[in-house]
PDB file of C-alpha atoms in Angstrom:
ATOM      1  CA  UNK W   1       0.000   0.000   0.000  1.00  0.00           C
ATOM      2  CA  UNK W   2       0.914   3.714  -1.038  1.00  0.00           C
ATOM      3  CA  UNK W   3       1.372   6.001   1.851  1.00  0.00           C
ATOM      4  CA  UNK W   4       0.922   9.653   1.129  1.00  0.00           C
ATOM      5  CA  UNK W   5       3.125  12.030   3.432  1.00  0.00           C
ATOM      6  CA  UNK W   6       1.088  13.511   6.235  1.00  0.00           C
ATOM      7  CA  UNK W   7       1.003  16.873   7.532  1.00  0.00           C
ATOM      8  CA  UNK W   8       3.204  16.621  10.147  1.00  0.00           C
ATOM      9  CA  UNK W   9       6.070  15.260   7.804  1.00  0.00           C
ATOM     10  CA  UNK W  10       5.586  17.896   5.591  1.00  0.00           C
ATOM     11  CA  UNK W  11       5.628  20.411   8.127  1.00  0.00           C
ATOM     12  CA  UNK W  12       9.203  18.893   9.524  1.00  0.00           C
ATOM     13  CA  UNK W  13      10.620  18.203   5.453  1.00  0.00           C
ATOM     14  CA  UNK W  14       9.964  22.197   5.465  1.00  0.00           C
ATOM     15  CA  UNK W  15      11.814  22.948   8.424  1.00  0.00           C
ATOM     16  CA  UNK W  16      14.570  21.115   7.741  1.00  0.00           C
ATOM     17  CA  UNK W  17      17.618  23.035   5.817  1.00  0.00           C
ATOM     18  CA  UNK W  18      15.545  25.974   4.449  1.00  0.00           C
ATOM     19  CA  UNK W  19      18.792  27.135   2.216  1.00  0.00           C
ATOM     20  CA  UNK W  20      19.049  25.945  -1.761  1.00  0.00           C
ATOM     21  CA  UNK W  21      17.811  23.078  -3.458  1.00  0.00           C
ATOM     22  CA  UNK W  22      16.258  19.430  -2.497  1.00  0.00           C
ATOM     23  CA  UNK W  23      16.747  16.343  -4.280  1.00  0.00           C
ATOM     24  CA  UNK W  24      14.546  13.772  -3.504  1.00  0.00           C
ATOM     25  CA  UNK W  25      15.094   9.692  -4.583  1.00  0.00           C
ATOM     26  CA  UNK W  26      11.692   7.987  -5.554  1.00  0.00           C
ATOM     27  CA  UNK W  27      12.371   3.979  -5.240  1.00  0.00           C
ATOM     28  CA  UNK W  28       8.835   2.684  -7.084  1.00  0.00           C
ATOM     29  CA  UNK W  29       7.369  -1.187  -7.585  1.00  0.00           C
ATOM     30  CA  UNK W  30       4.864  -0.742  -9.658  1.00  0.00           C
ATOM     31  CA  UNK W  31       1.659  -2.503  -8.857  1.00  0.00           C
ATOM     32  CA  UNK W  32      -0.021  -4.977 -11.644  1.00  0.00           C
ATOM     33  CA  UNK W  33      -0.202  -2.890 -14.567  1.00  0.00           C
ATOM     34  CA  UNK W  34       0.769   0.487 -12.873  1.00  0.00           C
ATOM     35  CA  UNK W  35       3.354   1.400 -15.524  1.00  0.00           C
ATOM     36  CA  UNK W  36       1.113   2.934 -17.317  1.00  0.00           C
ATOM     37  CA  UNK W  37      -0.710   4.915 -15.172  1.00  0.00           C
ATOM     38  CA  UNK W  38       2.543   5.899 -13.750  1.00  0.00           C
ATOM     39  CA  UNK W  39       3.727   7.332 -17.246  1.00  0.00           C
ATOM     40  CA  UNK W  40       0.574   8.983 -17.905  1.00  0.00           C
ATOM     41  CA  UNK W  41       1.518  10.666 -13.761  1.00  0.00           C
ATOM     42  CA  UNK W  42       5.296  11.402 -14.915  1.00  0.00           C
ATOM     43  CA  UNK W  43       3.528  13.076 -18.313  1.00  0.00           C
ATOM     44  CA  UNK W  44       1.953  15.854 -15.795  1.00  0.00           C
ATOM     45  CA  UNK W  45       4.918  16.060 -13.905  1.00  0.00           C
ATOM     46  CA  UNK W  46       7.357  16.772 -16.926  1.00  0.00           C
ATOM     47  CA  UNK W  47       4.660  18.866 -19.284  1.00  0.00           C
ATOM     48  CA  UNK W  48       2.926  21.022 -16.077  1.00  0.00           C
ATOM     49  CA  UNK W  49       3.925  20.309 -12.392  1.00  0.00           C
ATOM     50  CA  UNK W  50       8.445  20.162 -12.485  1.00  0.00           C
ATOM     51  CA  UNK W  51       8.430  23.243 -14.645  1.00  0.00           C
ATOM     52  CA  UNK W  52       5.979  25.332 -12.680  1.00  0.00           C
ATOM     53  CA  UNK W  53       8.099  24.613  -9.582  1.00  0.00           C
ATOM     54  CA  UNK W  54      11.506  24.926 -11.166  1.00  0.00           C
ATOM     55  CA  UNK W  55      12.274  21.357 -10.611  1.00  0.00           C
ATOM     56  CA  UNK W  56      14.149  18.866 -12.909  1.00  0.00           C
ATOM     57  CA  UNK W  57      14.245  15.142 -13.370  1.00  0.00           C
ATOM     58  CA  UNK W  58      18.194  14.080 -12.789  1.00  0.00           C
ATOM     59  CA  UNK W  59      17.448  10.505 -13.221  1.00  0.00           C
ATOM     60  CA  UNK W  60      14.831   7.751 -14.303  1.00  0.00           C
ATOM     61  CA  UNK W  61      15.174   4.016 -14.942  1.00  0.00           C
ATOM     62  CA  UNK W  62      14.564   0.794 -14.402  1.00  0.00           C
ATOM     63  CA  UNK W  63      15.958  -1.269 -11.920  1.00  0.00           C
ATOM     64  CA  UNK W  64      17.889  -3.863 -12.677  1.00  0.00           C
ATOM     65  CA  UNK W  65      20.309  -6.567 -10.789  1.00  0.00           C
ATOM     66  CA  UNK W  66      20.416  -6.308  -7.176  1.00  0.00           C
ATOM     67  CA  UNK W  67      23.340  -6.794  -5.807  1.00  0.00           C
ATOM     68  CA  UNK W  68      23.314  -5.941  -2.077  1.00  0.00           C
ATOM     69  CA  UNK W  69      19.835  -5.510  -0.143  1.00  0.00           C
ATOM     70  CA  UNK W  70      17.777  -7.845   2.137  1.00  0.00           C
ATOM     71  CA  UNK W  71      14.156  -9.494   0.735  1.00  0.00           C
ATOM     72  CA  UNK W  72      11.558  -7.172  -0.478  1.00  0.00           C
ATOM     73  CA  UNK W  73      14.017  -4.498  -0.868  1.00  0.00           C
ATOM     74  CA  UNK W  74      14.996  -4.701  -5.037  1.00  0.00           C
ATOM     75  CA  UNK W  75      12.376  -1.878  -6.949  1.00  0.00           C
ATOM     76  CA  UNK W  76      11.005  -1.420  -9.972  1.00  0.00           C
ATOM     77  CA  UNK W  77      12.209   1.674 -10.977  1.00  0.00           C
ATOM     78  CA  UNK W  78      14.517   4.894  -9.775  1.00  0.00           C
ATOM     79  CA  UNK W  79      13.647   8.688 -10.484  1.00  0.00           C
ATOM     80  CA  UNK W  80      16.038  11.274  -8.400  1.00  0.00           C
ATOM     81  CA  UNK W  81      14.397  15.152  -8.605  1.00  0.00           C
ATOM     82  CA  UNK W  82      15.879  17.869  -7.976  1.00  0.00           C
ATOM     83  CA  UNK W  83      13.791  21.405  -6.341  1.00  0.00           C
ATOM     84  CA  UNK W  84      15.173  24.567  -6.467  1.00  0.00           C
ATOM     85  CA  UNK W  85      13.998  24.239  -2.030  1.00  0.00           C
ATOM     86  CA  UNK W  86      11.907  22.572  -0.206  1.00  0.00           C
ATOM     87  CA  UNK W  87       9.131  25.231  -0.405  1.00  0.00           C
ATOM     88  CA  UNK W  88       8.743  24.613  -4.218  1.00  0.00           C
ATOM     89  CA  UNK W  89       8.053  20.664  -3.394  1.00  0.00           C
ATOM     90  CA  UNK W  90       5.785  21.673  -0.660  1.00  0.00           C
ATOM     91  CA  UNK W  91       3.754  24.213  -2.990  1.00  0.00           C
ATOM     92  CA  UNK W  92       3.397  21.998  -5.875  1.00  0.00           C
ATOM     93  CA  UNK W  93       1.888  18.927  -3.400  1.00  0.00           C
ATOM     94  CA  UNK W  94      -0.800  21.609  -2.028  1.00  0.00           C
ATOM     95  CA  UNK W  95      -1.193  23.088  -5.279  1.00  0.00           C
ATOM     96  CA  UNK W  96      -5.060  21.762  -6.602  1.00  0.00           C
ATOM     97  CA  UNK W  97      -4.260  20.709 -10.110  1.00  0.00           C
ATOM     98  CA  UNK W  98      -1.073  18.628  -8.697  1.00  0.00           C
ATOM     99  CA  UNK W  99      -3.824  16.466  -6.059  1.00  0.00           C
ATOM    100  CA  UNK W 100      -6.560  16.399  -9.166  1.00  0.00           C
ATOM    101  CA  UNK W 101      -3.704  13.652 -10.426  1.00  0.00           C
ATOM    102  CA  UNK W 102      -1.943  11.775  -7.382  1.00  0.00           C
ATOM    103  CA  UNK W 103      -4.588   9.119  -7.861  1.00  0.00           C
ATOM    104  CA  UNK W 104      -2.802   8.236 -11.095  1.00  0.00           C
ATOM    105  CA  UNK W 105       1.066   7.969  -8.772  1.00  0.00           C
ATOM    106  CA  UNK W 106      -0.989   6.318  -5.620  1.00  0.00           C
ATOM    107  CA  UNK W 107      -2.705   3.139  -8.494  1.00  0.00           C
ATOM    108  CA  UNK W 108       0.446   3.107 -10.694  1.00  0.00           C
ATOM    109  CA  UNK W 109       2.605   1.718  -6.924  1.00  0.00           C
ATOM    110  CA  UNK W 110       2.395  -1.444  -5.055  1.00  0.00           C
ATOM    111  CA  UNK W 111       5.054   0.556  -2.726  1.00  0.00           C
ATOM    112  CA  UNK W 112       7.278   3.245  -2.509  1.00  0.00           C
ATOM    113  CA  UNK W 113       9.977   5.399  -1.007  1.00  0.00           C
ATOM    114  CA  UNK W 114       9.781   8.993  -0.906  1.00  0.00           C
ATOM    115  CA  UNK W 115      13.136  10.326   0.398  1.00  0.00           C
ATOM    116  CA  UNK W 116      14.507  13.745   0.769  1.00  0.00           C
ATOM    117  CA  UNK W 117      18.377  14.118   0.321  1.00  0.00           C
ATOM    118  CA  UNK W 118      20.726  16.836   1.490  1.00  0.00           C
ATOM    119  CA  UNK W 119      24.112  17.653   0.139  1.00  0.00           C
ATOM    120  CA  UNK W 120      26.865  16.581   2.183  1.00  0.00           C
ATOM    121  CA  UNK W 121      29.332  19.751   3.084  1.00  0.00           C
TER     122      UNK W 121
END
């Protein structure tokens, strides 16, 4: 099952280093035929959502050979975005049009991670 972030992890993502960009690691399994609804998601993130906010896709693919993790932790596939700050991410998950298609993201996913990443100095 697909857990969206709640309010209070939001609130504490936000807090956390305020100061210049965000990238954050999506680790997907798609659910029985999710693919598809998840490319039809990424569509509205790459043509609307990621440009509206100033973000940018680093990386996406496909997992492949696992070579070090324990049972049930190999995925699907890999996408790594990068937000000019952690506002931007928190605007565009409030912003209307952005929850009118989360249903697509939340049916595509058998399970997820969703993890924030900050540069080491």
């Amino acid at each position: 099952m697909v857990v969206e972030p709640d309010e209070a992890d939001l609130a504490r993502f936000l807090d956390e280093d305020r100061d210049g960009p965000v990238v954050m690691l999506n680790l997907l399994r798609f659910a029985e035929g999710g693919f598809d609804a998840y490319r039809e998601y990424s569509r509205h993130m790459r043509d609307t959502f990621l440009p509206r906010y100033g973000a940018e896709v680093l990386y996406a693919g496909s997992g492949s050979t696992v070579l070090v993790a324990e049972d049930g932790q190999s995925w699907d596939a890999v996408v790594v975005v990068r937000y000019p700050d952690r506002t931007a991410f928190g605007r565009m998950v409030a912003d209307p049009e952005y929850l009118a298609v989360t249903h697509l993201r939340t049916e595509a996913l058998s399970a997820t991670v969703l993890q924030a990443t900050s540069p080491w100095r």
